[in-house]
Amino acid sequence: QVQLVESGGGLVQTGGSLRLSCAASGRTFSRYAMGWFRQAPGKEREFVAAISWIGANTYYADSVKGRFTISRDNAKNTVYLQMNTLKSEDTAVYYCAATARSEYSSTYYYTWKYDYWGQGTQVTVSS
């Protein structure tokens, strides 16, 4: 069982930056691949970024590539999402997710891949 708690969301102006954190409980955090998803009002939850269990491989949605960076610190049981050059279309609730099924990295883009989810943190980008 893994519990995930996101933090770091807030209100930021267009072009600004935020860093989201996701703290995980449990001693086996390092065995989980981690992902960030987001959901804007009236839209489906969409993939943002993912990182393999050892942190060697990262994956990004095209819409955030070059602006967002996912990283993890297994000693702190925490995964991060550094978000730079934020745009109004980045406004959403951001969710952290974990999966113990680390095989087939091509499936990291899908919500069904993940077994555990956080409660979400709101990110609002204003112009």
N, CA, C and O atoms as a Tinker XYZ file with bonds, in Angstrom:
   508  protein
     1  N      0.841000   -1.186000    0.000000    73     2
     2  CA     0.000000    0.000000    0.000000    64     1     3
     3  C      0.881000    1.241000    0.000000    63     2     4     5
     4  O      1.851000    1.330000    0.752000    81     3
     5  N      0.531000    2.190000   -0.846000    73     3     6
     6  CA     1.270000    3.449000   -0.946000    64     5     7
     7  C      0.277000    4.593000   -0.814000    63     6     8     9
     8  O     -0.781000    4.583000   -1.442000    81     7
     9  N      0.623000    5.570000   -0.001000    73     7    10
    10  CA    -0.174000    6.789000    0.091000    64     9    11
    11  C      0.635000    7.941000   -0.473000    63    10    12    13
    12  O      1.823000    8.083000   -0.183000    81    11
    13  N     -0.020000    8.759000   -1.282000    73    11    14
    14  CA     0.650000    9.850000   -1.977000    64    13    15
    15  C      0.015000   11.174000   -1.581000    63    14    16    17
    16  O     -1.209000   11.300000   -1.537000    81    15
    17  N      0.861000   12.165000   -1.292000    73    15    18
    18  CA     0.376000   13.493000   -0.925000    64    17    19
    19  C      1.122000   14.534000   -1.738000    63    18    20    21
    20  O      2.339000   14.677000   -1.621000    81    19
    21  N      0.379000   15.258000   -2.565000    73    19    22
    22  CA     0.968000   16.299000   -3.394000    64    21    23
    23  C      0.980000   17.633000   -2.656000    63    22    24    25
    24  O      0.160000   17.881000   -1.772000    81    23
    25  N      1.922000   18.478000   -3.036000    73    23    26
    26  CA     1.992000   19.833000   -2.511000    64    25    27
    27  C      2.714000   20.705000   -3.525000    63    26    28    29
    28  O      3.319000   20.208000   -4.475000    81    27
    29  N      2.640000   22.017000   -3.308000    73    27    30
    30  CA     3.379000   22.940000   -4.147000    64    29    31
    31  C      2.550000   23.670000   -5.189000    63    30    32    33
    32  O      3.066000   24.534000   -5.897000    81    31
    33  N      1.282000   23.336000   -5.291000    73    31    34
    34  CA     0.439000   24.039000   -6.242000    64    33    35
    35  C      0.155000   25.457000   -5.788000    63    34    36    37
    36  O      0.481000   25.848000   -4.668000    81    35
    37  N     -0.461000   26.222000   -6.683000    73    35    38
    38  CA    -0.788000   27.597000   -6.332000    64    37    39
    39  C     -1.110000   28.418000   -7.553000    63    38    40    41
    40  O     -1.344000   27.891000   -8.641000    81    39
    41  N     -1.117000   29.731000   -7.350000    73    39    42
    42  CA    -1.415000   30.689000   -8.412000    64    41    43
    43  C     -0.111000   31.307000   -8.895000    63    42    44    45
    44  O      0.696000   31.775000   -8.091000    81    43
    45  N      0.092000   31.310000  -10.194000    73    43    46
    46  CA     1.319000   31.862000  -10.766000    64    45    47
    47  C      0.976000   32.565000  -12.067000    63    46    48    49
    48  O      0.005000   32.211000  -12.737000    81    47
    49  N      1.766000   33.549000  -12.418000    73    47    50
    50  CA     1.532000   34.273000  -13.669000    64    49    51
    51  C      2.118000   33.512000  -14.858000    63    50    52    53
    52  O      3.025000   32.693000  -14.708000    81    51
    53  N      1.595000   33.793000  -16.001000    73    51    54
    54  CA     2.107000   33.219000  -17.243000    64    53    55
    55  C      3.612000   33.466000  -17.343000    63    54    56    57
    56  O      4.094000   34.578000  -17.125000    81    55
    57  N      4.335000   32.407000  -17.675000    73    55    58
    58  CA     5.786000   32.492000  -17.773000    64    57    59
    59  C      6.511000   32.150000  -16.494000    63    58    60    61
    60  O      7.735000   32.019000  -16.482000    81    59
    61  N      5.762000   32.003000  -15.419000    73    59    62
    62  CA     6.364000   31.707000  -14.129000    64    61    63
    63  C      6.659000   30.228000  -13.943000    63    62    64    65
    64  O      6.493000   29.421000  -14.858000    81    63
    65  N      7.099000   29.895000  -12.739000    73    63    66
    66  CA     7.501000   28.528000  -12.427000    64    65    67
    67  C      6.881000   28.070000  -11.116000    63    66    68    69
    68  O      6.578000   28.872000  -10.232000    81    67
    69  N      6.703000   26.761000  -11.017000    73    67    70
    70  CA     6.275000   26.115000   -9.778000    64    69    71
    71  C      6.971000   24.759000   -9.703000    63    70    72    73
    72  O      7.314000   24.161000  -10.723000    81    71
    73  N      7.170000   24.294000   -8.487000    73    71    74
    74  CA     7.661000   22.926000   -8.308000    64    73    75
    75  C      6.678000   22.162000   -7.439000    63    74    76    77
    76  O      6.430000   22.516000   -6.286000    81    75
    77  N      6.133000   21.120000   -8.012000    73    75    78
    78  CA     5.243000   20.244000   -7.265000    64    77    79
    79  C      6.041000   19.123000   -6.620000    63    78    80    81
    80  O      7.036000   18.648000   -7.167000    81    79
    81  N      5.585000   18.718000   -5.458000    73    79    82
    82  CA     6.195000   17.582000   -4.764000    64    81    83
    83  C      5.122000   16.545000   -4.475000    63    82    84    85
    84  O      3.950000   16.873000   -4.292000    81    83
    85  N      5.538000   15.305000   -4.438000    73    83    86
    86  CA     4.634000   14.204000   -4.097000    64    85    87
    87  C      5.372000   13.321000   -3.106000    63    86    88    89
    88  O      6.342000   12.650000   -3.455000    81    87
    89  N      4.903000   13.329000   -1.872000    73    87    90
    90  CA     5.526000   12.522000   -0.820000    64    89    91
    91  C      4.789000   11.197000   -0.707000    63    90    92    93
    92  O      3.561000   11.162000   -0.624000    81    91
    93  N      5.547000   10.113000   -0.706000    73    91    94
    94  CA     4.959000    8.775000   -0.659000    64    93    95
    95  C      5.283000    8.091000    0.657000    63    94    96    97
    96  O      6.375000    8.237000    1.204000    81    95
    97  N      4.320000    7.353000    1.143000    73    95    98
    98  CA     4.553000    6.533000    2.324000    64    97    99
    99  C      5.009000    5.153000    1.889000    63    98   100   101
   100  O      4.882000    4.799000    0.717000    81    99
   101  N      5.530000    4.380000    2.805000    73    99   102
   102  CA     5.914000    3.015000    2.469000    64   101   103
   103  C      7.404000    2.869000    2.219000    63   102   104   105
   104  O      8.072000    3.797000    1.763000    81   103
   105  N      7.908000    1.685000    2.529000    73   103   106
   106  CA     9.340000    1.446000    2.417000    64   105   107
   107  C      9.766000    0.994000    1.040000    63   106   108   109
   108  O     10.960000    0.868000    0.771000    81   107
   109  N      8.797000    0.747000    0.151000    73   107   110
   110  CA     9.133000    0.217000   -1.165000    64   109   111
   111  C      8.960000    1.250000   -2.266000    63   110   112   113
   112  O      8.767000    0.894000   -3.428000    81   111
   113  N      9.028000    2.513000   -1.911000    73   111   114
   114  CA     8.814000    3.590000   -2.884000    64   113   115
   115  C      9.724000    3.421000   -4.087000    63   114   116   117
   116  O      9.299000    3.646000   -5.220000    81   115
   117  N     10.948000    3.037000   -3.862000    73   115   118
   118  CA    11.920000    2.952000   -4.962000    64   117   119
   119  C     11.541000    1.897000   -5.989000    63   118   120   121
   120  O     12.110000    1.884000   -7.080000    81   119
   121  N     10.604000    1.015000   -5.679000    73   119   122
   122  CA    10.195000   -0.014000   -6.624000    64   121   123
   123  C      9.082000    0.447000   -7.555000    63   122   124   125
   124  O      8.699000   -0.275000   -8.476000    81   123
   125  N      8.564000    1.647000   -7.317000    73   123   126
   126  CA     7.427000    2.125000   -8.085000    64   125   127
   127  C      7.849000    3.103000   -9.173000    63   126   128   129
   128  O      8.657000    4.000000   -8.933000    81   127
   129  N      7.311000    2.927000  -10.343000    73   127   130
   130  CA     7.382000    3.983000  -11.341000    64   129   131
   131  C      6.336000    5.032000  -10.948000    63   130   132   133
   132  O      5.270000    4.699000  -10.430000    81   131
   133  N      6.657000    6.294000  -11.202000    73   131   134
   134  CA     5.797000    7.391000  -10.765000    64   133   135
   135  C      5.369000    8.236000  -11.950000    63   134   136   137
   136  O      6.098000    8.388000  -12.930000    81   135
   137  N      4.178000    8.776000  -11.834000    73   135   138
   138  CA     3.675000    9.620000  -12.905000    64   137   139
   139  C      2.977000   10.855000  -12.362000    63   138   140   141
   140  O      2.519000   10.888000  -11.220000    81   139
   141  N      2.908000   11.869000  -13.216000    73   139   142
   142  CA     2.099000   13.062000  -12.941000    64   141   143
   143  C      1.046000   13.158000  -14.045000    63   142   144   145
   144  O      1.341000   13.010000  -15.231000    81   143
   145  N     -0.174000   13.408000  -13.620000    73   143   146
   146  CA    -1.281000   13.640000  -14.533000    64   145   147
   147  C     -1.940000   14.954000  -14.145000    63   146   148   149
   148  O     -1.687000   15.487000  -13.065000    81   147
   149  N     -2.778000   15.470000  -15.019000    73   147   150
   150  CA    -3.525000   16.679000  -14.682000    64   149   151
   151  C     -4.915000   16.605000  -15.277000    63   150   152   153
   152  O     -5.167000   15.905000  -16.258000    81   151
   153  N     -5.811000   17.354000  -14.647000    73   151   154
   154  CA    -7.193000   17.381000  -15.119000    64   153   155
   155  C     -7.728000   18.794000  -14.999000    63   154   156   157
   156  O     -7.816000   19.356000  -13.908000    81   155
   157  N     -8.081000   19.355000  -16.140000    73   155   158
   158  CA    -8.695000   20.669000  -16.187000    64   157   159
   159  C    -10.212000   20.508000  -16.117000    63   158   160   161
   160  O    -10.730000   19.436000  -16.431000    81   159
   161  N    -10.932000   21.556000  -15.710000    73   159   162
   162  CA   -12.396000   21.467000  -15.616000    64   161   163
   163  C    -13.027000   21.043000  -16.928000    63   162   164   165
   164  O    -12.735000   21.614000  -17.979000    81   163
   165  N    -13.891000   20.042000  -16.867000    73   163   166
   166  CA   -14.595000   19.599000  -18.054000    64   165   167
   167  C    -13.788000   18.734000  -19.000000    63   166   168   169
   168  O    -14.258000   18.375000  -20.079000    81   167
   169  N    -12.561000   18.394000  -18.591000    73   167   170
   170  CA   -11.702000   17.587000  -19.459000    64   169   171
   171  C    -11.295000   16.300000  -18.758000    63   170   172   173
   172  O    -11.396000   16.177000  -17.537000    81   171
   173  N    -10.835000   15.353000  -19.552000    73   171   174
   174  CA   -10.361000   14.102000  -18.992000    64   173   175
   175  C     -8.973000   14.278000  -18.375000    63   174   176   177
   176  O     -8.223000   15.191000  -18.722000    81   175
   177  N     -8.665000   13.386000  -17.463000    73   175   178
   178  CA    -7.343000   13.406000  -16.871000    64   177   179
   179  C     -6.316000   13.016000  -17.940000    63   178   180   181
   180  O     -6.506000   12.053000  -18.683000    81   179
   181  N     -5.224000   13.786000  -18.000000    73   179   182
   182  CA    -4.237000   13.531000  -19.046000    64   181   183
   183  C     -2.842000   13.373000  -18.466000    63   182   184   185
   184  O     -2.507000   13.921000  -17.415000    81   183
   185  N     -2.048000   12.608000  -19.187000    73   183   186
   186  CA    -0.672000   12.345000  -18.801000    64   185   187
   187  C      0.184000   13.602000  -18.926000    63   186   188   189
   188  O      0.039000   14.376000  -19.872000    81   187
   189  N      1.074000   13.788000  -17.958000    73   187   190
   190  CA     2.013000   14.909000  -18.006000    64   189   191
   191  C      3.454000   14.395000  -18.103000    63   190   192   193
   192  O      4.195000   14.756000  -19.017000    81   191
   193  N      3.834000   13.544000  -17.141000    73   191   194
   194  CA     5.208000   13.050000  -17.110000    64   193   195
   195  C      5.278000   11.782000  -16.270000    63   194   196   197
   196  O      4.411000   11.529000  -15.433000    81   195
   197  N      6.324000   10.985000  -16.504000    73   195   198
   198  CA     6.540000    9.774000  -15.715000    64   197   199
   199  C      8.029000    9.536000  -15.565000    63   198   200   201
   200  O      8.839000   10.035000  -16.346000    81   199
   201  N      8.375000    8.762000  -14.543000    73   199   202
   202  CA     9.767000    8.453000  -14.279000    64   201   203
   203  C      9.865000    7.008000  -13.823000    63   202   204   205
   204  O      9.041000    6.531000  -13.043000    81   203
   205  N     10.879000    6.323000  -14.318000    73   203   206
   206  CA    11.053000    4.918000  -13.963000    64   205   207
   207  C     11.450000    4.779000  -12.495000    63   206   208   209
   208  O     11.798000    5.761000  -11.839000    81   207
   209  N     11.395000    3.561000  -11.995000    73   207   210
   210  CA    11.590000    3.332000  -10.566000    64   209   211
   211  C     12.983000    3.715000  -10.098000    63   210   212   213
   212  O     13.164000    4.093000   -8.940000    81   211
   213  N     13.962000    3.625000  -10.973000    73   211   214
   214  CA    15.322000    3.986000  -10.582000    64   213   215
   215  C     15.651000    5.412000  -10.996000    63   214   216   217
   216  O     16.697000    5.949000  -10.629000    81   215
   217  N     14.758000    6.018000  -11.760000    73   215   218
   218  CA    14.953000    7.397000  -12.165000    64   217   219
   219  C     15.798000    7.589000  -13.407000    63   218   220   221
   220  O     16.129000    8.716000  -13.777000    81   219
   221  N     16.142000    6.491000  -14.047000    73   219   222
   222  CA    17.024000    6.602000  -15.206000    64   221   223
   223  C     16.293000    7.058000  -16.452000    63   222   224   225
   224  O     16.905000    7.620000  -17.360000    81   223
   225  N     14.999000    6.824000  -16.506000    73   223   226
   226  CA    14.218000    7.143000  -17.701000    64   225   227
   227  C     13.040000    8.035000  -17.344000    63   226   228   229
   228  O     12.350000    7.827000  -16.346000    81   227
   229  N     12.834000    9.028000  -18.188000    73   227   230
   230  CA    11.721000    9.949000  -18.002000    64   229   231
   231  C     10.906000   10.046000  -19.283000    63   230   232   233
   232  O     11.413000    9.798000  -20.377000    81   231
   233  N      9.646000   10.408000  -19.133000    73   231   234
   234  CA     8.714000   10.454000  -20.252000    64   233   235
   235  C      7.837000   11.691000  -20.078000    63   234   236   237
   236  O      7.443000   12.031000  -18.963000    81   235
   237  N      7.534000   12.363000  -21.199000    73   235   238
   238  CA     6.777000   13.600000  -21.132000    64   237   239
   239  C      5.706000   13.659000  -22.214000    63   238   240   241
   240  O      5.859000   13.112000  -23.306000    81   239
   241  N      4.625000   14.337000  -21.873000    73   239   242
   242  CA     3.654000   14.687000  -22.896000    64   241   243
   243  C      4.270000   15.754000  -23.797000    63   242   244   245
   244  O      5.073000   16.567000  -23.339000    81   243
   245  N      3.904000   15.752000  -25.053000    73   243   246
   246  CA     4.463000   16.722000  -25.992000    64   245   247
   247  C      4.186000   18.162000  -25.540000    63   246   248   249
   248  O      4.996000   19.059000  -25.771000    81   247
   249  N      3.057000   18.367000  -24.907000    73   247   250
   250  CA     2.653000   19.720000  -24.522000    64   249   251
   251  C      3.537000   20.324000  -23.430000    63   250   252   253
   252  O      3.535000   21.540000  -23.238000    81   251
   253  N      4.290000   19.488000  -22.714000    73   251   254
   254  CA     5.126000   20.006000  -21.620000    64   253   255
   255  C      6.606000   19.764000  -21.853000    63   254   256   257
   256  O      7.440000   20.237000  -21.081000    81   255
   257  N      6.939000   19.041000  -22.895000    73   255   258
   258  CA     8.335000   18.696000  -23.163000    64   257   259
   259  C      9.161000   19.974000  -23.322000    63   258   260   261
   260  O      8.777000   20.891000  -24.047000    81   259
   261  N     10.295000   20.016000  -22.634000    73   259   262
   262  CA    11.159000   21.183000  -22.678000    64   261   263
   263  C     10.816000   22.245000  -21.642000    63   262   264   265
   264  O     11.598000   23.168000  -21.417000    81   263
   265  N      9.648000   22.120000  -21.007000    73   263   266
   266  CA     9.247000   23.093000  -19.972000    64   265   267
   267  C      9.162000   22.446000  -18.589000    63   266   268   269
   268  O      9.461000   23.086000  -17.582000    81   267
   269  N      8.758000   21.190000  -18.543000    73   267   270
   270  CA     8.590000   20.478000  -17.262000    64   269   271
   271  C      9.694000   19.441000  -17.114000    63   270   272   273
   272  O     10.186000   18.885000  -18.097000    81   271
   273  N     10.074000   19.192000  -15.858000    73   271   274
   274  CA    11.070000   18.167000  -15.555000    64   273   275
   275  C     10.594000   17.340000  -14.371000    63   274   276   277
   276  O     10.276000   17.880000  -13.312000    81   275
   277  N     10.549000   16.041000  -14.557000    73   275   278
   278  CA    10.205000   15.135000  -13.467000    64   277   279
   279  C     11.481000   14.546000  -12.892000    63   278   280   281
   280  O     12.415000   14.220000  -13.626000    81   279
   281  N     11.510000   14.414000  -11.590000    73   279   282
   282  CA    12.662000   13.815000  -10.932000    64   281   283
   283  C     12.187000   13.120000   -9.654000    63   282   284   285
   284  O     11.046000   13.295000   -9.227000    81   283
   285  N     13.071000   12.336000   -9.058000    73   283   286
   286  CA    12.704000   11.642000   -7.824000    64   285   287
   287  C     13.902000   11.537000   -6.906000    63   286   288   289
   288  O     15.049000   11.501000   -7.350000    81   287
   289  N     13.616000   11.488000   -5.629000    73   287   290
   290  CA    14.623000   11.271000   -4.618000    64   289   291
   291  C     14.140000   10.086000   -3.791000    63   290   292   293
   292  O     13.297000   10.246000   -2.908000    81   291
   293  N     14.661000    8.919000   -4.068000    73   291   294
   294  CA    14.181000    7.715000   -3.393000    64   293   295
   295  C     14.530000    7.703000   -1.913000    63   294   296   297
   296  O     13.848000    7.054000   -1.119000    81   295
   297  N     15.584000    8.414000   -1.536000    73   295   298
   298  CA    15.940000    8.494000   -0.117000    64   297   299
   299  C     14.891000    9.289000    0.666000    63   298   300   301
   300  O     14.711000    9.081000    1.866000    81   299
   301  N     14.207000   10.197000   -0.025000    73   299   302
   302  CA    13.183000   11.018000    0.618000    64   301   303
   303  C     11.769000   10.566000    0.271000    63   302   304   305
   304  O     10.795000   11.190000    0.693000    81   303
   305  N     11.655000    9.485000   -0.496000    73   303   306
   306  CA    10.329000    9.001000   -0.916000    64   305   307
   307  C      9.511000   10.096000   -1.576000    63   306   308   309
   308  O      8.322000   10.246000   -1.294000    81   307
   309  N     10.140000   10.853000   -2.445000    73   307   310
   310  CA     9.483000   12.013000   -3.045000    64   309   311
   311  C      9.761000   12.086000   -4.540000    63   310   312   313
   312  O     10.871000   11.811000   -4.995000    81   311
   313  N      8.749000   12.454000   -5.280000    73   311   314
   314  CA     8.890000   12.735000   -6.699000    64   313   315
   315  C      8.498000   14.199000   -6.922000    63   314   316   317
   316  O      7.609000   14.729000   -6.256000    81   315
   317  N      9.178000   14.830000   -7.868000    73   315   318
   318  CA     8.991000   16.258000   -8.114000    64   317   319
   319  C      8.565000   16.496000   -9.560000    63   318   320   321
   320  O      8.819000   15.690000  -10.455000    81   319
   321  N      7.910000   17.630000   -9.746000    73   319   322
   322  CA     7.614000   18.106000  -11.093000    64   321   323
   323  C      7.960000   19.584000  -11.133000    63   322   324   325
   324  O      7.226000   20.419000  -10.605000    81   323
   325  N      9.071000   19.897000  -11.757000    73   323   326
   326  CA     9.465000   21.293000  -11.943000    64   325   327
   327  C      8.789000   21.810000  -13.198000    63   326   328   329
   328  O      8.957000   21.252000  -14.282000    81   327
   329  N      8.028000   22.874000  -13.045000    73   327   330
   330  CA     7.258000   23.418000  -14.160000    64   329   331
   331  C      7.737000   24.840000  -14.444000    63   330   332   333
   332  O      7.616000   25.726000  -13.598000    81   331
   333  N      8.269000   25.043000  -15.618000    73   331   334
   334  CA     8.766000   26.350000  -16.034000    64   333   335
   335  C      7.967000   26.866000  -17.221000    63   334   336   337
   336  O      7.267000   26.111000  -17.895000    81   335
   337  N      8.085000   28.160000  -17.461000    73   335   338
   338  CA     7.417000   28.805000  -18.590000    64   337   339
   339  C      5.950000   28.388000  -18.644000    63   338   340   341
   340  O      5.459000   27.925000  -19.673000    81   339
   341  N      5.280000   28.557000  -17.547000    73   339   342
   342  CA     3.894000   28.096000  -17.452000    64   341   343
   343  C      2.978000   28.903000  -18.352000    63   342   344   345
   344  O      3.169000   30.102000  -18.557000    81   343
   345  N      1.980000   28.217000  -18.880000    73   343   346
   346  CA     0.996000   28.811000  -19.768000    64   345   347
   347  C     -0.387000   28.661000  -19.133000    63   346   348   349
   348  O     -0.582000   27.858000  -18.221000    81   347
   349  N     -1.332000   29.441000  -19.629000    73   347   350
   350  CA    -2.687000   29.365000  -19.073000    64   349   351
   351  C     -3.273000   27.973000  -19.257000    63   350   352   353
   352  O     -4.059000   27.510000  -18.429000    81   351
   353  N     -2.892000   27.309000  -20.338000    73   351   354
   354  CA    -3.428000   25.962000  -20.587000    64   353   355
   355  C     -2.856000   24.903000  -19.658000    63   354   356   357
   356  O     -3.281000   23.749000  -19.701000    81   355
   357  N     -1.904000   25.279000  -18.822000    73   355   358
   358  CA    -1.382000   24.349000  -17.806000    64   357   359
   359  C     -2.256000   24.344000  -16.552000    63   358   360   361
   360  O     -2.050000   23.532000  -15.650000    81   359
   361  N     -3.220000   25.244000  -16.501000    73   359   362
   362  CA    -4.119000   25.300000  -15.349000    64   361   363
   363  C     -4.902000   24.006000  -15.224000    63   362   364   365
   364  O     -5.581000   23.580000  -16.158000    81   363
   365  N     -4.796000   23.380000  -14.043000    73   363   366
   366  CA    -5.450000   22.092000  -13.818000    64   365   367
   367  C     -5.176000   21.646000  -12.389000    63   366   368   369
   368  O     -4.376000   22.245000  -11.670000    81   367
   369  N     -5.855000   20.590000  -12.003000    73   367   370
   370  CA    -5.478000   19.875000  -10.786000    64   369   371
   371  C     -4.447000   18.827000  -11.193000    63   370   372   373
   372  O     -4.671000   18.046000  -12.117000    81   371
   373  N     -3.328000   18.820000  -10.500000    73   371   374
   374  CA    -2.234000   17.902000  -10.815000    64   373   375
   375  C     -2.222000   16.759000   -9.812000    63   374   376   377
   376  O     -2.285000   16.965000   -8.600000    81   375
   377  N     -2.139000   15.543000  -10.356000    73   375   378
   378  CA    -2.167000   14.340000   -9.542000    64   377   379
   379  C     -0.873000   13.554000   -9.693000    63   378   380   381
   380  O     -0.313000   13.433000  -10.783000    81   379
   381  N     -0.428000   13.037000   -8.593000    73   379   382
   382  CA     0.701000   12.129000   -8.555000    64   381   383
   383  C      0.164000   10.698000   -8.531000    63   382   384   385
   384  O     -0.871000   10.433000   -7.919000    81   383
   385  N      0.861000    9.779000   -9.192000    73   383   386
   386  CA     0.394000    8.398000   -9.242000    64   385   387
   387  C      1.582000    7.439000   -9.185000    63   386   388   389
   388  O      2.698000    7.792000   -9.566000    81   387
   389  N      1.326000    6.225000   -8.706000    73   387   390
   390  CA     2.383000    5.231000   -8.558000    64   389   391
   391  C      1.927000    3.888000   -9.105000    63   390   392   393
   392  O      0.763000    3.507000   -8.979000    81   391
   393  N      2.865000    3.184000   -9.711000    73   391   394
   394  CA     2.587000    1.830000  -10.166000    64   393   395
   395  C      3.756000    0.913000   -9.836000    63   394   396   397
   396  O      4.919000    1.280000  -10.009000    81   395
   397  N      3.429000   -0.292000   -9.355000    73   395   398
   398  CA     4.454000   -1.290000   -9.096000    64   397   399
   399  C      4.740000   -2.105000  -10.354000    63   398   400   401
   400  O      5.703000   -2.870000  -10.402000    81   399
   401  N      3.906000   -1.936000  -11.358000    73   399   402
   402  CA     4.057000   -2.673000  -12.615000    64   401   403
   403  C      4.924000   -1.859000  -13.553000    63   402   404   405
   404  O      4.430000   -1.210000  -14.475000    81   403
   405  N      6.239000   -1.904000  -13.304000    73   403   406
   406  CA     7.154000   -1.007000  -13.994000    64   405   407
   407  C      7.515000   -1.445000  -15.408000    63   406   408   409
   408  O      8.188000   -0.713000  -16.133000    81   407
   409  N      7.074000   -2.626000  -15.801000    73   407   410
   410  CA     7.416000   -3.081000  -17.148000    64   409   411
   411  C      6.599000   -2.314000  -18.182000    63   410   412   413
   412  O      5.614000   -1.653000  -17.850000    81   411
   413  N      7.013000   -2.410000  -19.407000    73   411   414
   414  CA     6.320000   -1.794000  -20.537000    64   413   415
   415  C      6.155000   -0.293000  -20.345000    63   414   416   417
   416  O      5.052000    0.189000  -20.087000    81   415
   417  N      7.234000    0.432000  -20.469000    73   415   418
   418  CA     7.218000    1.875000  -20.269000    64   417   419
   419  C      6.266000    2.576000  -21.226000    63   418   420   421
   420  O      5.841000    3.699000  -20.954000    81   419
   421  N      5.927000    1.946000  -22.326000    73   419   422
   422  CA     4.986000    2.564000  -23.267000    64   421   423
   423  C      3.602000    2.728000  -22.658000    63   422   424   425
   424  O      2.776000    3.463000  -23.198000    81   423
   425  N      3.339000    2.066000  -21.558000    73   423   426
   426  CA     2.034000    2.173000  -20.901000    64   425   427
   427  C      2.003000    3.221000  -19.796000    63   426   428   429
   428  O      0.959000    3.427000  -19.177000    81   427
   429  N      3.112000    3.879000  -19.541000    73   427   430
   430  CA     3.151000    4.907000  -18.492000    64   429   431
   431  C      2.231000    6.083000  -18.797000    63   430   432   433
   432  O      1.941000    6.882000  -17.907000    81   431
   433  N      1.777000    6.202000  -20.016000    73   431   434
   434  CA     0.986000    7.346000  -20.433000    64   433   435
   435  C     -0.492000    7.208000  -20.076000    63   434   436   437
   436  O     -1.272000    8.135000  -20.292000    81   435
   437  N     -0.881000    6.050000  -19.530000    73   435   438
   438  CA    -2.291000    5.758000  -19.343000    64   437   439
   439  C     -2.656000    5.688000  -17.864000    63   438   440   441
   440  O     -1.899000    5.154000  -17.053000    81   439
   441  N     -3.817000    6.229000  -17.525000    73   439   442
   442  CA    -4.236000    6.253000  -16.121000    64   441   443
   443  C     -4.403000    4.843000  -15.561000    63   442   444   445
   444  O     -4.162000    4.626000  -14.374000    81   443
   445  N     -4.805000    3.893000  -16.379000    73   443   446
   446  CA    -5.052000    2.533000  -15.876000    64   445   447
   447  C     -3.779000    1.831000  -15.409000    63   446   448   449
   448  O     -3.840000    0.823000  -14.705000    81   447
   449  N     -2.635000    2.367000  -15.805000    73   447   450
   450  CA    -1.369000    1.760000  -15.424000    64   449   451
   451  C     -1.087000    1.912000  -13.930000    63   450   452   453
   452  O     -0.341000    1.124000  -13.348000    81   451
   453  N     -1.685000    2.925000  -13.320000    73   451   454
   454  CA    -1.308000    3.321000  -11.966000    64   453   455
   455  C     -2.283000    2.771000  -10.925000    63   454   456   457
   456  O     -3.499000    2.771000  -11.117000    81   455
   457  N     -1.709000    2.307000   -9.824000    73   455   458
   458  CA    -2.494000    1.679000   -8.772000    64   457   459
   459  C     -2.851000    2.636000   -7.647000    63   458   460   461
   460  O     -3.844000    2.435000   -6.946000    81   459
   461  N     -2.054000    3.662000   -7.474000    73   459   462
   462  CA    -2.249000    4.582000   -6.347000    64   461   463
   463  C     -2.219000    6.017000   -6.855000    63   462   464   465
   464  O     -1.448000    6.368000   -7.749000    81   463
   465  N     -3.084000    6.837000   -6.257000    73   463   466
   466  CA    -3.224000    8.233000   -6.662000    64   465   467
   467  C     -3.253000    9.129000   -5.434000    63   466   468   469
   468  O     -3.752000    8.748000   -4.376000    81   467
   469  N     -2.704000   10.333000   -5.599000    73   467   470
   470  CA    -2.838000   11.345000   -4.579000    64   469   471
   471  C     -4.151000   12.087000   -4.733000    63   470   472   473
   472  O     -4.953000   11.787000   -5.618000    81   471
   473  N     -4.360000   13.066000   -3.853000    73   471   474
   474  CA    -5.631000   13.807000   -3.849000    64   473   475
   475  C     -5.609000   14.990000   -4.811000    63   474   476   477
   476  O     -6.650000   15.581000   -5.098000    81   475
   477  N     -4.434000   15.330000   -5.302000    73   475   478
   478  CA    -4.322000   16.416000   -6.269000    64   477   479
   479  C     -3.974000   17.752000   -5.643000    63   478   480   481
   480  O     -4.271000   18.011000   -4.477000    81   479
   481  N     -3.336000   18.596000   -6.445000    73   479   482
   482  CA    -3.015000   19.955000   -6.033000    64   481   483
   483  C     -3.329000   20.896000   -7.187000    63   482   484   485
   484  O     -3.002000   20.610000   -8.339000    81   483
   485  N     -3.962000   22.013000   -6.874000    73   483   486
   486  CA    -4.425000   22.940000   -7.913000    64   485   487
   487  C     -3.276000   23.829000   -8.378000    63   486   488   489
   488  O     -2.539000   24.399000   -7.574000    81   487
   489  N     -3.150000   23.929000   -9.684000    73   487   490
   490  CA    -2.222000   24.874000  -10.314000    64   489   491
   491  C     -3.051000   25.806000  -11.193000    63   490   492   493
   492  O     -3.784000   25.359000  -12.075000    81   491
   493  N     -2.922000   27.094000  -10.941000    73   491   494
   494  CA    -3.651000   28.086000  -11.721000    64   493   495
   495  C     -2.649000   29.069000  -12.305000    63   494   496   497
   496  O     -1.880000   29.696000  -11.576000    81   495
   497  N     -2.665000   29.199000  -13.624000    73   495   498
   498  CA    -1.770000   30.111000  -14.324000    64   497   499
   499  C     -2.608000   31.251000  -14.890000    63   498   500   501
   500  O     -3.511000   31.033000  -15.698000    81   499
   501  N     -2.297000   32.463000  -14.457000    73   499   502
   502  CA    -3.075000   33.617000  -14.891000    64   501   503
   503  C     -2.241000   34.522000  -15.774000    63   502   504   505
   504  O     -1.024000   34.616000  -15.618000    81   503
   505  N     -2.899000   35.175000  -16.690000    73   503   506
   506  CA    -2.188000   36.090000  -17.604000    64   505   507
   507  C     -2.193000   37.504000  -17.052000    63   506   508
   508  O     -1.646000   38.412000  -17.677000    81   507
